[in-house]
GROMACS .gro file of C-alpha atoms in nm:
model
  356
    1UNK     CA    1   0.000   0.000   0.000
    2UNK     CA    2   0.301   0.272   0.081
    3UNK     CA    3   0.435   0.178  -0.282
    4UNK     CA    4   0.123   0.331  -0.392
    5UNK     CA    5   0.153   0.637  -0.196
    6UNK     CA    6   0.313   0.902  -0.380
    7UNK     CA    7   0.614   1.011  -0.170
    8UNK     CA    8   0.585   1.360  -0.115
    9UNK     CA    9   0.223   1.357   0.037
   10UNK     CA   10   0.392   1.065   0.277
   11UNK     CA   11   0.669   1.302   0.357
   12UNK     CA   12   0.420   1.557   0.462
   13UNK     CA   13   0.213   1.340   0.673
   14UNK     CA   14   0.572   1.303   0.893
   15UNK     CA   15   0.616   1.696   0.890
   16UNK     CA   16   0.269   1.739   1.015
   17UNK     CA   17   0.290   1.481   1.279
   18UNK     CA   18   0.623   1.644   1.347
   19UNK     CA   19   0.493   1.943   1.402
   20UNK     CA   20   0.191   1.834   1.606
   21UNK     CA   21   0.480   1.697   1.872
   22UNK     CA   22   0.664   1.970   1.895
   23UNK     CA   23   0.399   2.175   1.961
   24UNK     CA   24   0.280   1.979   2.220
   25UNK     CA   25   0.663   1.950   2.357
   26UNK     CA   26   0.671   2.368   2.369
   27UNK     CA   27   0.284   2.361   2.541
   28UNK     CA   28   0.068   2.478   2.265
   29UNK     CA   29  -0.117   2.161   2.236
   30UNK     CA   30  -0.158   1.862   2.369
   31UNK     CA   31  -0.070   1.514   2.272
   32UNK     CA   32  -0.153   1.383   1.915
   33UNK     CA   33  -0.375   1.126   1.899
   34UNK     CA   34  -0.590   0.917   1.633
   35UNK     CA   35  -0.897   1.077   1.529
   36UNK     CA   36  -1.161   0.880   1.362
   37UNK     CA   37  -1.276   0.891   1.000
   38UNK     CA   38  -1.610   1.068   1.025
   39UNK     CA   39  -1.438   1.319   1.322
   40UNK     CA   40  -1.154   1.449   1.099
   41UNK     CA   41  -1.151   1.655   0.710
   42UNK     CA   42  -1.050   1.478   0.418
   43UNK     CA   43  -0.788   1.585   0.230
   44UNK     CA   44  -0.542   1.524  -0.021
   45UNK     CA   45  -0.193   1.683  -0.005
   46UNK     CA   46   0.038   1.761  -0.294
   47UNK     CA   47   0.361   1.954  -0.139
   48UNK     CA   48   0.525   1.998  -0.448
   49UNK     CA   49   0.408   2.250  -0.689
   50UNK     CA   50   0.564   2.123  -1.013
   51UNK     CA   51   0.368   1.853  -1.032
   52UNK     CA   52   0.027   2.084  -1.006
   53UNK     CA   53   0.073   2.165  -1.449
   54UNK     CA   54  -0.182   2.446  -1.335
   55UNK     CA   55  -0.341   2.547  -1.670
   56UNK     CA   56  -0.559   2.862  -1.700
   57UNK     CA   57  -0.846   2.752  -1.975
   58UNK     CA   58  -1.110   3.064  -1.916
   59UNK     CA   59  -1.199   3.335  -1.703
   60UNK     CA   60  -1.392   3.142  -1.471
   61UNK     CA   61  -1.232   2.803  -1.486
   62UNK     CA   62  -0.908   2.642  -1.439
   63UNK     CA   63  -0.719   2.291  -1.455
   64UNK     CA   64  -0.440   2.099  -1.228
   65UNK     CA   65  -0.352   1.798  -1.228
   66UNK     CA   66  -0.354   1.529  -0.884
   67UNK     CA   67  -0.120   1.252  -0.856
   68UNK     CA   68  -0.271   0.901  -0.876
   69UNK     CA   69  -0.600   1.131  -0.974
   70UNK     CA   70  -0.576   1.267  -1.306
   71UNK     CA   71  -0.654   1.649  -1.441
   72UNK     CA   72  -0.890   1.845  -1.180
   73UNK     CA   73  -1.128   2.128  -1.291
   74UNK     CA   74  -1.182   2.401  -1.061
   75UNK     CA   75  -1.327   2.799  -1.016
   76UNK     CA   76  -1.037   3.018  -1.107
   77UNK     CA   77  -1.150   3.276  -0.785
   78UNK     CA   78  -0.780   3.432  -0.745
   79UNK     CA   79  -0.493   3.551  -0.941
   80UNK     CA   80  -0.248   3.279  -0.930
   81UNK     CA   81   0.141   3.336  -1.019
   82UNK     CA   82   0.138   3.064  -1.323
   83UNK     CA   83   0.328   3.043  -1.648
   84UNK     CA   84   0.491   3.322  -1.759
   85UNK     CA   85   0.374   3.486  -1.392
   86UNK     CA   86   0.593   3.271  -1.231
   87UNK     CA   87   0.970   3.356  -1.126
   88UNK     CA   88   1.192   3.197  -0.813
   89UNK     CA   89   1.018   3.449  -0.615
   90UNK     CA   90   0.676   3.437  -0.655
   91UNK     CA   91   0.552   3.101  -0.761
   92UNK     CA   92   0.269   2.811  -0.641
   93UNK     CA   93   0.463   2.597  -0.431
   94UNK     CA   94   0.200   2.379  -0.334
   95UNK     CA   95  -0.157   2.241  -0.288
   96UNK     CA   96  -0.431   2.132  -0.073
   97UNK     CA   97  -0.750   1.929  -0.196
   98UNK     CA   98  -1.006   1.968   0.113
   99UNK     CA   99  -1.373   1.824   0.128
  100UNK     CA  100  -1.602   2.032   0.313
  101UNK     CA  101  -1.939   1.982   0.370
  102UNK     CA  102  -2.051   2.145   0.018
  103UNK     CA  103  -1.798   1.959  -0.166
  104UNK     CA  104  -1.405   1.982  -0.244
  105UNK     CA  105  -1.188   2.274  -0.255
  106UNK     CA  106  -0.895   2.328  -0.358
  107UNK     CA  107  -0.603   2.586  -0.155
  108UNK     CA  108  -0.261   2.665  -0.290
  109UNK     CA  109  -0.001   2.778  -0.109
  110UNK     CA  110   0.219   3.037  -0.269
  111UNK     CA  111   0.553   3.175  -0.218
  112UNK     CA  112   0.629   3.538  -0.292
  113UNK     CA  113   0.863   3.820  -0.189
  114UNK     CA  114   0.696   4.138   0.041
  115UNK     CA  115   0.854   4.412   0.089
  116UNK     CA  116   0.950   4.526   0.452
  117UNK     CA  117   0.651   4.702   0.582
  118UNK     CA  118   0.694   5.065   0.729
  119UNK     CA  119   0.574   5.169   1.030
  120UNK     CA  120   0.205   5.234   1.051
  121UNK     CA  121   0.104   5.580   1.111
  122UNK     CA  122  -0.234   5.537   1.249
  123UNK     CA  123  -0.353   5.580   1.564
  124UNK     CA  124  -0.406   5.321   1.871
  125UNK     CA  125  -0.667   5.155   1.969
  126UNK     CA  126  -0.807   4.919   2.266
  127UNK     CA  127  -1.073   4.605   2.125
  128UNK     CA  128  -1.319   4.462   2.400
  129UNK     CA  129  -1.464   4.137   2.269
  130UNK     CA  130  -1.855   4.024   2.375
  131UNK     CA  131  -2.154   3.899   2.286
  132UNK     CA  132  -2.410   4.163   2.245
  133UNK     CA  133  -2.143   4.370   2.075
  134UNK     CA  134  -1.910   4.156   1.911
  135UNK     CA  135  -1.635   4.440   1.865
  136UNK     CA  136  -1.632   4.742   2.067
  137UNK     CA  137  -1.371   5.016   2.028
  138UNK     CA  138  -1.172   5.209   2.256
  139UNK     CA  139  -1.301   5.516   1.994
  140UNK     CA  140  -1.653   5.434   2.066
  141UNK     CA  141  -1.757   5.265   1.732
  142UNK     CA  142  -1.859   4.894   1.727
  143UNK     CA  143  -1.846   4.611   1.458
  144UNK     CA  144  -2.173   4.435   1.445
  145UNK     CA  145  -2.299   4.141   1.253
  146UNK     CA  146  -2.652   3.996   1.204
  147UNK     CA  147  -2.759   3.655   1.259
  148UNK     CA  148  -2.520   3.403   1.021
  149UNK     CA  149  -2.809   3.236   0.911
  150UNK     CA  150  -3.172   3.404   0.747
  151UNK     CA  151  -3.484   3.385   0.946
  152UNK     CA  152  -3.605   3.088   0.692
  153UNK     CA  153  -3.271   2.928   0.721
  154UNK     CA  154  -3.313   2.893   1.086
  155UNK     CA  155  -3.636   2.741   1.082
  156UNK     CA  156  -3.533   2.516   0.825
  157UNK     CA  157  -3.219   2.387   1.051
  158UNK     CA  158  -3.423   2.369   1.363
  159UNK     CA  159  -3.685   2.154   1.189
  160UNK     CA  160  -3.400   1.932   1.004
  161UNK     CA  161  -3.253   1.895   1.410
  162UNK     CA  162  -3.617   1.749   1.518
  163UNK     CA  163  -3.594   1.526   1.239
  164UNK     CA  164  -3.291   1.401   1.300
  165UNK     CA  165  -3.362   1.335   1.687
  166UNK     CA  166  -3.720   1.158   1.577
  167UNK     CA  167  -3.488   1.000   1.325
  168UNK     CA  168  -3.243   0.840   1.582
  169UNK     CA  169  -3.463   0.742   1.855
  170UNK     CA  170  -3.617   0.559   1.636
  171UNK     CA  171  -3.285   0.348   1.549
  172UNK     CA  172  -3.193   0.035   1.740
  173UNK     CA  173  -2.894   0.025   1.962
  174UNK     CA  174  -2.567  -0.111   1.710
  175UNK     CA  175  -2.816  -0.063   1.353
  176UNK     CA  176  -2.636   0.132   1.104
  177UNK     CA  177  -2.768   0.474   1.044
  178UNK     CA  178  -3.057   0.467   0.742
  179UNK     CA  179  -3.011   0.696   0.412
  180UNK     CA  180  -3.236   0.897   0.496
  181UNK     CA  181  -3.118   1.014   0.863
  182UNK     CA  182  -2.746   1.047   0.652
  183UNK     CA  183  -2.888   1.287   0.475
  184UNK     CA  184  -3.100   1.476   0.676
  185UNK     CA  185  -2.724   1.481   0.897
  186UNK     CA  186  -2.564   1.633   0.560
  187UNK     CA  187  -2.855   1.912   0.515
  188UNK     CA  188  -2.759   2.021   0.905
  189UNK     CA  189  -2.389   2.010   0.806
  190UNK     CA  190  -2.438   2.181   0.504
  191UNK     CA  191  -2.638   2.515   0.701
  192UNK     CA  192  -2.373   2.520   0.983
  193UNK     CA  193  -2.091   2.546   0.673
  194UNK     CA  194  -2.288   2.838   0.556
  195UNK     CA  195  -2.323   3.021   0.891
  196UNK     CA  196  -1.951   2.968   0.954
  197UNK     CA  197  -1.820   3.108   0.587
  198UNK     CA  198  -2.071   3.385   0.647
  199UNK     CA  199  -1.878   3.442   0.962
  200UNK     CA  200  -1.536   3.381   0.844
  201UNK     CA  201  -1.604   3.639   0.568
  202UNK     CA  202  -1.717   3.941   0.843
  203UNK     CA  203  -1.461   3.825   1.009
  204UNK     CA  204  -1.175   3.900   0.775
  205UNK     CA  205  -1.329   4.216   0.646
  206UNK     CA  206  -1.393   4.335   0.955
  207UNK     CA  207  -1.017   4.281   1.087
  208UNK     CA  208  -0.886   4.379   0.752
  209UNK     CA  209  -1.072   4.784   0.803
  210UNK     CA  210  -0.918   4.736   1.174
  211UNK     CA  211  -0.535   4.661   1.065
  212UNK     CA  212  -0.572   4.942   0.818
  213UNK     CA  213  -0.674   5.188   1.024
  214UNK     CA  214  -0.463   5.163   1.324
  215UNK     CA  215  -0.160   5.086   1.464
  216UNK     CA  216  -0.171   4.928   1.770
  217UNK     CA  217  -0.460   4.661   1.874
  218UNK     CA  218  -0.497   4.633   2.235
  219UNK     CA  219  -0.698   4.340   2.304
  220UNK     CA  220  -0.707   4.093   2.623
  221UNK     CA  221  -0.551   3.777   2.691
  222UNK     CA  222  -0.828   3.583   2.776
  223UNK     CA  223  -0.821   3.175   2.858
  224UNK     CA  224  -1.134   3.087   2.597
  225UNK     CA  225  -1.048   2.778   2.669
  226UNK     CA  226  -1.159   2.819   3.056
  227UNK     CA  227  -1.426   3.037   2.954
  228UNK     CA  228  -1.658   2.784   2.775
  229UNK     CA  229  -1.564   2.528   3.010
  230UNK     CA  230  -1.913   2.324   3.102
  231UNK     CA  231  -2.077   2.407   3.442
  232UNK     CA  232  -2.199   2.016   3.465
  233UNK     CA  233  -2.007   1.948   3.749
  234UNK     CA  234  -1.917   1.571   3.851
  235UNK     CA  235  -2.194   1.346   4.108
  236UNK     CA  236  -2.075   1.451   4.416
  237UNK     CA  237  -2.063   1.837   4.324
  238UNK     CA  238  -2.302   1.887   4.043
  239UNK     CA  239  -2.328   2.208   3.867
  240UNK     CA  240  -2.554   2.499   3.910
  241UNK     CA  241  -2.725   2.674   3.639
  242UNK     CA  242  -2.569   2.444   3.395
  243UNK     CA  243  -2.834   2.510   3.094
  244UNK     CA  244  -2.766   2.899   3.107
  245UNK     CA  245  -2.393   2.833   3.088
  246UNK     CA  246  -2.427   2.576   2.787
  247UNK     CA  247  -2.604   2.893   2.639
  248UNK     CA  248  -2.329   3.148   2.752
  249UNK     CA  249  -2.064   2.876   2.585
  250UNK     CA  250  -2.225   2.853   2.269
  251UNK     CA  251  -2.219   3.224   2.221
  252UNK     CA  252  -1.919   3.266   2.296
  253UNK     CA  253  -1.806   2.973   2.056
  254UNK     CA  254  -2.006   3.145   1.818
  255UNK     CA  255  -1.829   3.449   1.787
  256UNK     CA  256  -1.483   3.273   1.798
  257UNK     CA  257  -1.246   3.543   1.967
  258UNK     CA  258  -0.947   3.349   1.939
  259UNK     CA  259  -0.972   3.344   1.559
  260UNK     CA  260  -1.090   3.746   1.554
  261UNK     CA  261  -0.727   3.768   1.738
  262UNK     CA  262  -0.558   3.550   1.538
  263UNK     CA  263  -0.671   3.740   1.171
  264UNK     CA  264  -0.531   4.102   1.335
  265UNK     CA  265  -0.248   3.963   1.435
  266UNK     CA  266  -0.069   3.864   1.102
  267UNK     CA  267  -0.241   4.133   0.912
  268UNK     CA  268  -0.124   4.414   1.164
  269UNK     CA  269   0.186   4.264   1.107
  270UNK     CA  270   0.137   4.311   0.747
  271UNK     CA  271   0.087   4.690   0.710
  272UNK     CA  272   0.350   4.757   1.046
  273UNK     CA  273   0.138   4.763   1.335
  274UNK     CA  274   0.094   4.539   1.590
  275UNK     CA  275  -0.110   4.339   1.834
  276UNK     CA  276  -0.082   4.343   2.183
  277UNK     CA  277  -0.230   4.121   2.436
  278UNK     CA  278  -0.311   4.247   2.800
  279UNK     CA  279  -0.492   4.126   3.096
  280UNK     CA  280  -0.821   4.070   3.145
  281UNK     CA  281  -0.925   4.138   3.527
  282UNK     CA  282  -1.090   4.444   3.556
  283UNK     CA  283  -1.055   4.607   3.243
  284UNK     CA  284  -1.493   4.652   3.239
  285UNK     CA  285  -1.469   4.793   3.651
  286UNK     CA  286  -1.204   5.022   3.597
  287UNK     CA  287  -1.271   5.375   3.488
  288UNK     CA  288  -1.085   5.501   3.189
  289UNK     CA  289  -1.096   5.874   3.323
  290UNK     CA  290  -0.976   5.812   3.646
  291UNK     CA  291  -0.823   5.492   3.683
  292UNK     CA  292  -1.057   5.382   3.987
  293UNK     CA  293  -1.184   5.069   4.059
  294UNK     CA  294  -1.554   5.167   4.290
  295UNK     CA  295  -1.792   4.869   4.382
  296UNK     CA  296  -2.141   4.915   4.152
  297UNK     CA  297  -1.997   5.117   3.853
  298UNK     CA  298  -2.111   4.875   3.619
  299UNK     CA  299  -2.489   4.965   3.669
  300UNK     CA  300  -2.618   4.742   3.403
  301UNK     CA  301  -2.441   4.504   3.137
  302UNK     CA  302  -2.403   4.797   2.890
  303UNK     CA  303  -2.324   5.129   3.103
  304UNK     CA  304  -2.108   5.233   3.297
  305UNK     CA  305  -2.096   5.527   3.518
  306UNK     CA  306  -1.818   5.569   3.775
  307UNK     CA  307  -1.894   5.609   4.154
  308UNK     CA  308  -1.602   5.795   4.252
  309UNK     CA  309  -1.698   6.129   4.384
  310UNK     CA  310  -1.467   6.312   4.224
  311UNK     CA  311  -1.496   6.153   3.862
  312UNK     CA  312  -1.854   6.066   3.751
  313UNK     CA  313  -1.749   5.972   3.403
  314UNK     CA  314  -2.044   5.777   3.226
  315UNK     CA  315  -2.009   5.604   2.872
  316UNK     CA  316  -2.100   5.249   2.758
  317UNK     CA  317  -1.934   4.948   2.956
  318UNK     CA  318  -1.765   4.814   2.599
  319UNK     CA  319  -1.654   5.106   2.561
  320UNK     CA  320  -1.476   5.179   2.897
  321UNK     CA  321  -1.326   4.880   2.865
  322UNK     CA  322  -1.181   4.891   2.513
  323UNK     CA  323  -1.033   5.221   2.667
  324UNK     CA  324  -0.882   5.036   2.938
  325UNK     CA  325  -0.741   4.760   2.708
  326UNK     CA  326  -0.614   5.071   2.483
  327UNK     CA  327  -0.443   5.252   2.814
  328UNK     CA  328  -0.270   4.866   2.923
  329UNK     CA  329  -0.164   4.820   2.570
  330UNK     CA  330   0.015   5.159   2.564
  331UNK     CA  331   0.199   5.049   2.927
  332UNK     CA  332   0.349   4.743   2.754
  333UNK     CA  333   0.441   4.954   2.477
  334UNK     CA  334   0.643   5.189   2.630
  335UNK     CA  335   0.765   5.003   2.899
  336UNK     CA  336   0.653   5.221   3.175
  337UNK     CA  337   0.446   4.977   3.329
  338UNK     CA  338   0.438   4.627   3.447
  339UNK     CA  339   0.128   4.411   3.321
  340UNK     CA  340   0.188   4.177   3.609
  341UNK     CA  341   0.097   4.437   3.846
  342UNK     CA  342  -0.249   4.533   3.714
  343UNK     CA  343  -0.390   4.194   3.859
  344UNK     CA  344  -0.418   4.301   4.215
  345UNK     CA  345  -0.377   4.695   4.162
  346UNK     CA  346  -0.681   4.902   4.269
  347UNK     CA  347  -0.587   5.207   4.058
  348UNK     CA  348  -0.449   5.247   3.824
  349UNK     CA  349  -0.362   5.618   3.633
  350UNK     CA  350  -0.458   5.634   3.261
  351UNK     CA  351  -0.261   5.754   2.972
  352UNK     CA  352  -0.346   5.871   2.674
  353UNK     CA  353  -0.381   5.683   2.337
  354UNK     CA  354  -0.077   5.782   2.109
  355UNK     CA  355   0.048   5.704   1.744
  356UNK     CA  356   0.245   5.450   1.708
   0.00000   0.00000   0.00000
């Protein structure tokens, strides 16, 4: 079976598993382990890019060619460096074939020369991430997003989910699953692929205006991880409130912060500015005016309004806090404070937002 196997997609399988060790050996990950065949993507790997004979044939459609597969068709959707295109420096060095749940696509990897950005001129900025407003700025503007998926959409997956559950209670412990529950399971997959490209694409448009605009991106380390972690419980000290959390979790899944992060990172680091992480505690009960830290500022989820006699600053409670995260991000930048510190400090002075 390996002599079948062509040997650059078996070389890549080693690189990846490789990789998956050492991340685990530097704590990014844990462990590899085997994942089963209906709990992983399929996909097809072809590392070198001479052996792609990528043929442009019309505006719309273009032609590769798979090992072991024959010649491919697919949508020509982005200007690739091919034939006479192609130099050392800029050039398709590779391929990935990837089934998703609305069929196969295909994602090259290509090698070019950037020039060395210059330093972004903009101005700063401090991101709080939530739930009611996904994006709030230190500035006082917020990046909003409908529902992924249409009113008829979601009645359409909700009834598909009932029909799935009638579906499998109706199946015998050990039976194989009938054609018809497989494909009502495909129609579910099919509307959750939608609602995630839908948010993948605000997503990257959104943090695209963002890196443009300004320099530095103040946002907070937060443990997502910890954050979605179920409220279940174990026998002996079960959970309270355990439904509301499973709500709370999926939102915040929904909204995935750690990719939103992830997108301004490299493109800040595109167009010379840069992202910079800060701690979390009490960047929504400080006060951005006066640095104070008063018990019942937060009067309700969205305002806040200081209680400190001498301040009385009011504005919305995203917003304070993307002003913290702004003032903290600042501190790390210059070097005049220690991020360590703001965990236990009670107050804490604020600075004001410069250019990078």
């Amino acid at each position: 079976m390996l002599g079948v196997l062509p040997a650059q997609a078996a070389q890549a399988v080693l690189k990846a598993y490789f990789q998956a060790w050492k991340n685990c050996w530097e704590g990014r990950a844990q462990a590899p382990a085997f994942k089963g065949r209906f709990r992983s993507r399929m996909a097809v790997d072809i590392p070198q890019g001479r052996d792609l004979q990528i043929v442009r044939l019309n505006r719309r459609w273009g032609r590769m060619w798979v090992p072991k597969i024959g010649h491919v068709l697919f949508r020509w959707t982005r200007d690739l460096p091919v034939g006479r295109r192609a130099d050392k420096g800029n050039r398709v060095s590779g391929a990935r074939l990837v089934r998703e749940a609305d069929g196969w696509y295909v994602v090259f990897r290509v090698q070019r020369e950037v020039p060395e950005p210059g330093m972004h001129a903009g101005p700063t900025v401090g991101i709080d991430r939530g739930i009611v407003k996904p994006l709030a700025l230190s500035d006082g503007t917020f990046r909003e997003h409908g529902p992924w998926l249409t009113e008829g959409e979601t009645k359409r997956l909700r009834r598909l989910e009932k029909t799935r559950e009638r579906k499998r209670r109706a199946r015998k412990s050990g039976e194989r699953n009938s054609r018809r529950l497989t494909r009502t399971c495909d129609q579910i997959v099919r509307l959750r692929a939608t609602a995630k490209r839908r948010a993948i694409d605000w997503q990257h448009k959104t943090t695209t205006g963002v890196a443009e605009t300004f320099s530095r991106i103040g946002v907070e380390d937060l443990a997502i991880a910890r954050m979605v972690k179920s409220a279940r419980g174990t026998v002996e000290a079960p959970g309270r409130c355990v439904r509301q959390k499973a709500g709370l979790n999926r939102a915040i899944s929904g909204e995935a912060w750690g990719r939103t992060v992830t997108m301004l990172e490299y493109k800040a680091a595109e167009r010379g500015g840069s992202v910079v992480r800060v701690p979390a505690p009490n960047t929504s009960r400080r006060c951005s005016a006066c640095g104070c830290v008063t018990p019942g500022s937060r009067e309700t989820q969205a305002r806040f309004v200081c209680k400190n006699p001498g301040c009385g600053f009011e504005a919305n409670a995203d917003t304070n806090a993307g002003r913290n995260i702004d003032h903290a991000a600042g501190q790390a930048v210059s070097g005049r404070g220690d991020l360590r510190s703001t965990r236990s400090a009670k107050r804490q002075p604020p600075t004001r937002p410069r250019a990078a």
